[in-house]
């Protein structure tokens, strides 16, 4: 789970391609999930990142946005719990997490 580099072949050369993992976690009864999901799409577009968002429905603090397995609101905290969260992910938090993940490309 998480991100990593994988080879991509281009005109006989191998280049490394960053694989960012973005997840959207929600519980069925959460009324805030649709708005935060739209916000996530807007942030991905603003950051010019094309990635397939993995959507998971279950017993989570909902809604949660994870970038490379890390909660954008409370990094390091467990994501389990079947409740609507009061600390909704913000545009700034999502963009910061996406930007930090993209910076990892230069470190590899």
mmCIF file with all atom_site columns, C-alpha atoms in Angstrom, residues 18-94:
data_model
loop_
_atom_site.group_PDB
_atom_site.id
_atom_site.type_symbol
_atom_site.label_atom_id
_atom_site.label_alt_id
_atom_site.label_comp_id
_atom_site.label_asym_id
_atom_site.label_entity_id
_atom_site.label_seq_id
_atom_site.pdbx_PDB_ins_code
_atom_site.Cartn_x
_atom_site.Cartn_y
_atom_site.Cartn_z
_atom_site.occupancy
_atom_site.B_iso_or_equiv
_atom_site.pdbx_formal_charge
_atom_site.auth_seq_id
_atom_site.auth_comp_id
_atom_site.auth_asym_id
_atom_site.auth_atom_id
_atom_site.pdbx_PDB_model_num
ATOM 1  C CA . UNK A 1 18 ? 5.596   8.504  -9.384  1.00 0.00 ? 18 UNK A CA 1
ATOM 2  C CA . UNK A 1 19 ? 2.600   6.520  -8.190  1.00 0.00 ? 19 UNK A CA 1
ATOM 3  C CA . UNK A 1 20 ? 0.619   8.562  -5.698  1.00 0.00 ? 20 UNK A CA 1
ATOM 4  C CA . UNK A 1 21 ? -2.179  6.794  -3.853  1.00 0.00 ? 21 UNK A CA 1
ATOM 5  C CA . UNK A 1 22 ? -5.213  8.910  -3.005  1.00 0.00 ? 22 UNK A CA 1
ATOM 6  C CA . UNK A 1 23 ? -8.075  7.385  -1.021  1.00 0.00 ? 23 UNK A CA 1
ATOM 7  C CA . UNK A 1 24 ? -11.476 8.728  -0.077  1.00 0.00 ? 24 UNK A CA 1
ATOM 8  C CA . UNK A 1 25 ? -13.007 6.985  2.937   1.00 0.00 ? 25 UNK A CA 1
ATOM 9  C CA . UNK A 1 26 ? -16.611 7.433  3.977   1.00 0.00 ? 26 UNK A CA 1
ATOM 10 C CA . UNK A 1 27 ? -19.392 5.817  5.919   1.00 0.00 ? 27 UNK A CA 1
ATOM 11 C CA . UNK A 1 28 ? -22.803 5.324  4.395   1.00 0.00 ? 28 UNK A CA 1
ATOM 12 C CA . UNK A 1 29 ? -24.683 7.793  6.605   1.00 0.00 ? 29 UNK A CA 1
ATOM 13 C CA . UNK A 1 30 ? -22.217 10.692 6.367   1.00 0.00 ? 30 UNK A CA 1
ATOM 14 C CA . UNK A 1 31 ? -23.869 13.770 4.882   1.00 0.00 ? 31 UNK A CA 1
ATOM 15 C CA . UNK A 1 32 ? -20.555 15.577 4.459   1.00 0.00 ? 32 UNK A CA 1
ATOM 16 C CA . UNK A 1 33 ? -19.013 12.958 2.181   1.00 0.00 ? 33 UNK A CA 1
ATOM 17 C CA . UNK A 1 34 ? -20.323 14.260 -1.188  1.00 0.00 ? 34 UNK A CA 1
ATOM 18 C CA . UNK A 1 35 ? -19.069 17.821 -0.604  1.00 0.00 ? 35 UNK A CA 1
ATOM 19 C CA . UNK A 1 36 ? -15.615 16.661 0.521   1.00 0.00 ? 36 UNK A CA 1
ATOM 20 C CA . UNK A 1 37 ? -15.394 14.269 -2.448  1.00 0.00 ? 37 UNK A CA 1
ATOM 21 C CA . UNK A 1 38 ? -16.085 17.199 -4.803  1.00 0.00 ? 38 UNK A CA 1
ATOM 22 C CA . UNK A 1 39 ? -13.466 19.249 -2.937  1.00 0.00 ? 39 UNK A CA 1
ATOM 23 C CA . UNK A 1 40 ? -10.931 16.456 -3.443  1.00 0.00 ? 40 UNK A CA 1
ATOM 24 C CA . UNK A 1 41 ? -11.647 16.433 -7.190  1.00 0.00 ? 41 UNK A CA 1
ATOM 25 C CA . UNK A 1 42 ? -11.261 20.224 -7.304  1.00 0.00 ? 42 UNK A CA 1
ATOM 26 C CA . UNK A 1 43 ? -7.919  20.027 -5.467  1.00 0.00 ? 43 UNK A CA 1
ATOM 27 C CA . UNK A 1 44 ? -6.613  17.320 -7.794  1.00 0.00 ? 44 UNK A CA 1
ATOM 28 C CA . UNK A 1 45 ? -7.565  19.472 -10.789 1.00 0.00 ? 45 UNK A CA 1
ATOM 29 C CA . UNK A 1 46 ? -5.986  22.592 -9.260  1.00 0.00 ? 46 UNK A CA 1
ATOM 30 C CA . UNK A 1 47 ? -2.757  20.698 -8.561  1.00 0.00 ? 47 UNK A CA 1
ATOM 31 C CA . UNK A 1 48 ? -2.880  19.227 -12.087 1.00 0.00 ? 48 UNK A CA 1
ATOM 32 C CA . UNK A 1 49 ? -2.674  15.682 -10.737 1.00 0.00 ? 49 UNK A CA 1
ATOM 33 C CA . UNK A 1 50 ? -4.278  12.835 -12.626 1.00 0.00 ? 50 UNK A CA 1
ATOM 34 C CA . UNK A 1 51 ? -4.745  9.880  -10.329 1.00 0.00 ? 51 UNK A CA 1
ATOM 35 C CA . UNK A 1 52 ? -7.501  7.367  -9.788  1.00 0.00 ? 52 UNK A CA 1
ATOM 36 C CA . UNK A 1 53 ? -9.042  7.960  -6.364  1.00 0.00 ? 53 UNK A CA 1
ATOM 37 C CA . UNK A 1 54 ? -9.705  4.751  -4.442  1.00 0.00 ? 54 UNK A CA 1
ATOM 38 C CA . UNK A 1 55 ? -13.091 5.066  -2.749  1.00 0.00 ? 55 UNK A CA 1
ATOM 39 C CA . UNK A 1 56 ? -13.820 2.932  0.301   1.00 0.00 ? 56 UNK A CA 1
ATOM 40 C CA . UNK A 1 57 ? -17.135 2.745  2.118   1.00 0.00 ? 57 UNK A CA 1
ATOM 41 C CA . UNK A 1 58 ? -17.111 1.345  5.651   1.00 0.00 ? 58 UNK A CA 1
ATOM 42 C CA . UNK A 1 59 ? -16.486 2.010  9.332   1.00 0.00 ? 59 UNK A CA 1
ATOM 43 C CA . UNK A 1 60 ? -14.249 5.065  9.000   1.00 0.00 ? 60 UNK A CA 1
ATOM 44 C CA . UNK A 1 61 ? -14.098 8.569  10.390  1.00 0.00 ? 61 UNK A CA 1
ATOM 45 C CA . UNK A 1 62 ? -16.034 10.022 7.532   1.00 0.00 ? 62 UNK A CA 1
ATOM 46 C CA . UNK A 1 63 ? -15.150 11.638 5.305   1.00 0.00 ? 63 UNK A CA 1
ATOM 47 C CA . UNK A 1 64 ? -11.403 11.078 5.274   1.00 0.00 ? 64 UNK A CA 1
ATOM 48 C CA . UNK A 1 65 ? -8.886  11.816 2.547   1.00 0.00 ? 65 UNK A CA 1
ATOM 49 C CA . UNK A 1 66 ? -5.641  9.839  2.599   1.00 0.00 ? 66 UNK A CA 1
ATOM 50 C CA . UNK A 1 67 ? -2.611  10.624 0.472   1.00 0.00 ? 67 UNK A CA 1
ATOM 51 C CA . UNK A 1 68 ? -0.133  7.765  0.403   1.00 0.00 ? 68 UNK A CA 1
ATOM 52 C CA . UNK A 1 69 ? -1.920  6.256  3.402   1.00 0.00 ? 69 UNK A CA 1
ATOM 53 C CA . UNK A 1 70 ? -1.742  9.396  5.553   1.00 0.00 ? 70 UNK A CA 1
ATOM 54 C CA . UNK A 1 71 ? -4.824  11.280 6.743   1.00 0.00 ? 71 UNK A CA 1
ATOM 55 C CA . UNK A 1 72 ? -4.614  14.863 5.453   1.00 0.00 ? 72 UNK A CA 1
ATOM 56 C CA . UNK A 1 73 ? -6.255  16.232 8.627   1.00 0.00 ? 73 UNK A CA 1
ATOM 57 C CA . UNK A 1 74 ? -4.519  14.269 11.395  1.00 0.00 ? 74 UNK A CA 1
ATOM 58 C CA . UNK A 1 75 ? -1.407  12.499 10.111  1.00 0.00 ? 75 UNK A CA 1
ATOM 59 C CA . UNK A 1 76 ? -0.473  9.531  12.253  1.00 0.00 ? 76 UNK A CA 1
ATOM 60 C CA . UNK A 1 77 ? -3.927  9.021  13.769  1.00 0.00 ? 77 UNK A CA 1
ATOM 61 C CA . UNK A 1 78 ? -5.966  5.874  13.261  1.00 0.00 ? 78 UNK A CA 1
ATOM 62 C CA . UNK A 1 79 ? -8.689  6.211  10.643  1.00 0.00 ? 79 UNK A CA 1
ATOM 63 C CA . UNK A 1 80 ? -11.068 3.676  12.131  1.00 0.00 ? 80 UNK A CA 1
ATOM 64 C CA . UNK A 1 81 ? -14.333 4.640  13.743  1.00 0.00 ? 81 UNK A CA 1
ATOM 65 C CA . UNK A 1 82 ? -17.823 4.699  12.345  1.00 0.00 ? 82 UNK A CA 1
ATOM 66 C CA . UNK A 1 83 ? -18.748 8.350  12.774  1.00 0.00 ? 83 UNK A CA 1
ATOM 67 C CA . UNK A 1 84 ? -18.948 11.603 10.868  1.00 0.00 ? 84 UNK A CA 1
ATOM 68 C CA . UNK A 1 85 ? -15.866 13.599 11.692  1.00 0.00 ? 85 UNK A CA 1
ATOM 69 C CA . UNK A 1 86 ? -16.146 17.165 12.892  1.00 0.00 ? 86 UNK A CA 1
ATOM 70 C CA . UNK A 1 87 ? -12.715 18.156 11.567  1.00 0.00 ? 87 UNK A CA 1
ATOM 71 C CA . UNK A 1 88 ? -13.488 17.982 7.852   1.00 0.00 ? 88 UNK A CA 1
ATOM 72 C CA . UNK A 1 89 ? -10.592 18.039 5.399   1.00 0.00 ? 89 UNK A CA 1
ATOM 73 C CA . UNK A 1 90 ? -10.025 21.549 4.053   1.00 0.00 ? 90 UNK A CA 1
ATOM 74 C CA . UNK A 1 91 ? -8.853  22.668 0.647   1.00 0.00 ? 91 UNK A CA 1
ATOM 75 C CA . UNK A 1 92 ? -5.565  23.819 2.180   1.00 0.00 ? 92 UNK A CA 1
ATOM 76 C CA . UNK A 1 93 ? -4.944  20.474 3.929   1.00 0.00 ? 93 UNK A CA 1
ATOM 77 C CA . UNK A 1 94 ? -5.677  18.450 0.799   1.00 0.00 ? 94 UNK A CA 1
#
